[in-house]
């Protein structure tokens, strides 16, 4: 894990593993090589202090609980409603505030709106339509991740969903199914 553990303040990352996996590498039989190593920023006090402060803020502001509630009550249902309205959305999947839409030209064949490893005029228009409305998308082939921050509000999610509704309406002609 990395970046968000300290709000991107200074470079930091970490590794988490179950005890059994840790033991296999660190205390295992002689044939298992110990995997202890470090990097330039390993254990840097500033990075560690910022990580602790970030975790404290996340607890105090109940960000994990907010992300869970937003996903269940606002974002997930809102994306499902968009999929019911716009056939370009072939699949909706996610949890909490980490969601993705697979965009297709035909739901029956699941033909992607952009080829694997590439883009398409439809995806270029999607990005332009989003940006023109103040929504900065990240797209990956035919996939549109929808991943607001953990402290997003209900109103901010609804605003984003309204923008996506307009964008998908503008792209309706790309649906062939």
Short mmCIF file of C-alpha atoms in Angstrom, two decimals:
data_model
loop_
_atom_site.label_atom_id
_atom_site.label_comp_id
_atom_site.label_asym_id
_atom_site.label_seq_id
_atom_site.Cartn_x
_atom_site.Cartn_y
_atom_site.Cartn_z
CA UNK A 1 0.00 0.00 0.00
CA UNK A 2 1.17 3.55 -0.58
CA UNK A 3 0.26 7.18 -1.24
CA UNK A 4 -3.02 7.51 0.60
CA UNK A 5 -1.61 6.13 3.83
CA UNK A 6 -0.27 9.61 4.53
CA UNK A 7 -2.40 11.69 2.16
CA UNK A 8 0.46 11.81 -0.32
CA UNK A 9 2.36 14.21 1.94
CA UNK A 10 5.75 12.51 1.50
CA UNK A 11 6.67 9.23 -0.23
CA UNK A 12 5.62 6.25 1.85
CA UNK A 13 4.41 2.73 1.35
CA UNK A 14 4.10 -0.45 3.30
CA UNK A 15 3.48 -4.16 3.14
CA UNK A 16 0.81 -5.99 5.11
CA UNK A 17 0.70 -9.76 5.35
CA UNK A 18 -0.95 -12.42 7.47
CA UNK A 19 1.26 -13.80 10.22
CA UNK A 20 1.66 -17.16 8.46
CA UNK A 21 2.99 -15.51 5.33
CA UNK A 22 5.28 -13.24 7.35
CA UNK A 23 6.58 -16.21 9.30
CA UNK A 24 7.30 -18.16 6.12
CA UNK A 25 9.63 -15.42 4.92
CA UNK A 26 11.10 -14.16 8.18
CA UNK A 27 11.24 -17.24 10.41
CA UNK A 28 10.68 -20.06 7.98
CA UNK A 29 12.73 -23.15 7.25
CA UNK A 30 16.32 -22.76 6.06
CA UNK A 31 15.33 -23.05 2.40
CA UNK A 32 13.17 -19.89 2.60
CA UNK A 33 15.09 -16.70 1.90
CA UNK A 34 14.51 -13.80 4.25
CA UNK A 35 13.04 -10.86 2.32
CA UNK A 36 14.12 -7.91 4.42
CA UNK A 37 15.07 -4.87 2.37
CA UNK A 38 14.81 -1.12 2.46
CA UNK A 39 14.61 1.91 0.25
CA UNK A 40 15.61 5.56 0.42
CA UNK A 41 12.49 6.53 2.35
CA UNK A 42 12.26 3.43 4.54
CA UNK A 43 11.05 4.35 8.00
CA UNK A 44 11.46 8.07 7.38
CA UNK A 45 10.18 9.84 10.54
CA UNK A 46 8.30 12.56 8.64
CA UNK A 47 6.56 10.02 6.41
CA UNK A 48 5.63 7.87 9.40
CA UNK A 49 4.34 10.87 11.38
CA UNK A 50 2.18 11.96 8.46
CA UNK A 51 0.81 8.41 8.11
CA UNK A 52 -0.13 8.32 11.80
CA UNK A 53 -1.80 11.75 11.49
CA UNK A 54 -3.71 10.61 8.40
CA UNK A 55 -4.95 7.44 10.09
CA UNK A 56 -5.96 9.48 13.15
CA UNK A 57 -7.90 11.94 10.96
CA UNK A 58 -9.62 9.08 9.12
CA UNK A 59 -10.75 7.62 12.44
CA UNK A 60 -11.87 10.95 13.89
CA UNK A 61 -13.78 11.92 10.76
CA UNK A 62 -15.19 8.39 10.33
CA UNK A 63 -14.11 8.29 6.69
CA UNK A 64 -14.31 4.51 6.36
CA UNK A 65 -17.84 4.50 7.76
CA UNK A 66 -18.77 7.39 5.44
CA UNK A 67 -17.33 5.57 2.43
CA UNK A 68 -19.32 2.46 3.30
CA UNK A 69 -22.58 4.40 3.77
CA UNK A 70 -22.08 6.46 0.60
CA UNK A 71 -21.52 3.30 -1.42
CA UNK A 72 -24.57 1.52 -0.06
CA UNK A 73 -27.01 4.43 0.06
CA UNK A 74 -26.01 6.94 -2.61
CA UNK A 75 -23.26 6.01 -5.06
CA UNK A 76 -24.05 2.35 -5.69
CA UNK A 77 -27.80 2.86 -6.14
CA UNK A 78 -27.14 5.99 -8.22
CA UNK A 79 -24.81 4.15 -10.59
CA UNK A 80 -27.29 1.26 -10.87
CA UNK A 81 -30.00 3.78 -11.79
CA UNK A 82 -27.74 5.25 -14.47
CA UNK A 83 -27.16 1.76 -15.88
CA UNK A 84 -30.91 1.15 -16.01
CA UNK A 85 -31.32 4.39 -17.96
CA UNK A 86 -28.25 4.28 -20.24
CA UNK A 87 -27.50 1.03 -22.13
CA UNK A 88 -23.90 2.15 -22.77
CA UNK A 89 -23.26 1.07 -19.17
CA UNK A 90 -22.72 -2.66 -19.51
CA UNK A 91 -21.75 -3.37 -15.93
CA UNK A 92 -21.60 -1.58 -12.59
CA UNK A 93 -19.45 -2.97 -9.81
CA UNK A 94 -17.95 -1.63 -6.66
CA UNK A 95 -17.90 -1.26 -2.93
CA UNK A 96 -17.77 1.78 -0.68
CA UNK A 97 -16.45 4.63 -2.79
CA UNK A 98 -14.51 2.41 -5.22
CA UNK A 99 -16.67 1.72 -8.30
CA UNK A 100 -16.22 1.13 -12.01
CA UNK A 101 -18.48 1.22 -15.05
CA UNK A 102 -17.77 -1.01 -18.04
CA UNK A 103 -18.99 0.81 -21.13
CA UNK A 104 -20.25 -1.21 -24.09
CA UNK A 105 -21.71 -0.70 -27.54
CA UNK A 106 -23.98 -3.72 -27.06
CA UNK A 107 -25.01 -5.28 -23.77
CA UNK A 108 -25.79 -8.65 -25.37
CA UNK A 109 -22.34 -9.07 -26.90
CA UNK A 110 -20.54 -6.92 -24.30
CA UNK A 111 -18.58 -5.29 -27.13
CA UNK A 112 -16.46 -2.67 -25.33
CA UNK A 113 -16.80 1.01 -26.14
CA UNK A 114 -13.01 1.09 -26.61
CA UNK A 115 -10.69 -1.79 -27.44
CA UNK A 116 -8.39 -3.29 -24.84
CA UNK A 117 -5.18 -1.30 -24.86
CA UNK A 118 -6.69 1.58 -26.79
CA UNK A 119 -9.22 4.34 -26.94
CA UNK A 120 -12.05 5.30 -29.26
CA UNK A 121 -13.90 8.41 -30.44
CA UNK A 122 -16.64 7.56 -27.95
CA UNK A 123 -14.23 7.50 -25.00
CA UNK A 124 -12.59 10.71 -26.21
CA UNK A 125 -16.02 12.35 -26.33
CA UNK A 126 -16.85 10.97 -22.87
CA UNK A 127 -13.74 12.63 -21.47
CA UNK A 128 -14.49 15.92 -23.25
CA UNK A 129 -18.14 15.91 -22.13
CA UNK A 130 -17.11 15.23 -18.53
CA UNK A 131 -14.44 17.95 -18.50
CA UNK A 132 -16.79 20.51 -20.04
CA UNK A 133 -19.09 19.96 -17.04
CA UNK A 134 -16.32 20.19 -14.43
CA UNK A 135 -15.97 16.43 -13.90
CA UNK A 136 -12.38 15.22 -14.32
CA UNK A 137 -12.57 11.57 -15.40
CA UNK A 138 -9.93 8.89 -15.40
CA UNK A 139 -10.66 6.30 -18.06
CA UNK A 140 -8.98 3.01 -18.80
CA UNK A 141 -9.94 1.54 -22.18
CA UNK A 142 -13.74 1.08 -21.92
CA UNK A 143 -13.79 1.47 -18.15
CA UNK A 144 -14.80 4.55 -16.19
CA UNK A 145 -13.71 4.34 -12.55
CA UNK A 146 -15.96 6.31 -10.21
CA UNK A 147 -13.88 6.77 -7.08
CA UNK A 148 -14.62 9.88 -5.03
CA UNK A 149 -12.67 10.56 -1.83
CA UNK A 150 -13.72 8.79 1.37
CA UNK A 151 -15.01 12.04 2.87
CA UNK A 152 -17.31 12.87 -0.06
CA UNK A 153 -20.76 14.18 0.83
CA UNK A 154 -24.13 12.91 -0.37
CA UNK A 155 -24.67 16.16 -2.32
CA UNK A 156 -21.27 15.90 -4.03
CA UNK A 157 -22.04 12.34 -5.12
CA UNK A 158 -25.45 13.38 -6.43
CA UNK A 159 -23.82 16.25 -8.36
CA UNK A 160 -21.36 13.82 -9.96
CA UNK A 161 -24.14 11.37 -10.82
CA UNK A 162 -26.15 14.17 -12.47
CA UNK A 163 -23.14 15.07 -14.61
CA UNK A 164 -22.66 11.44 -15.63
CA UNK A 165 -26.34 11.24 -16.53
CA UNK A 166 -25.90 14.18 -18.93
CA UNK A 167 -22.69 12.72 -20.36
CA UNK A 168 -24.23 9.32 -21.07
CA UNK A 169 -27.22 10.99 -22.70
CA UNK A 170 -24.81 12.85 -25.00
CA UNK A 171 -23.12 9.56 -25.94
CA UNK A 172 -26.31 7.57 -26.62
CA UNK A 173 -25.63 7.39 -30.37
CA UNK A 174 -22.63 5.13 -29.75
CA UNK A 175 -24.91 2.33 -28.52
CA UNK A 176 -25.58 -0.19 -31.31
CA UNK A 177 -27.42 -2.99 -29.48
#
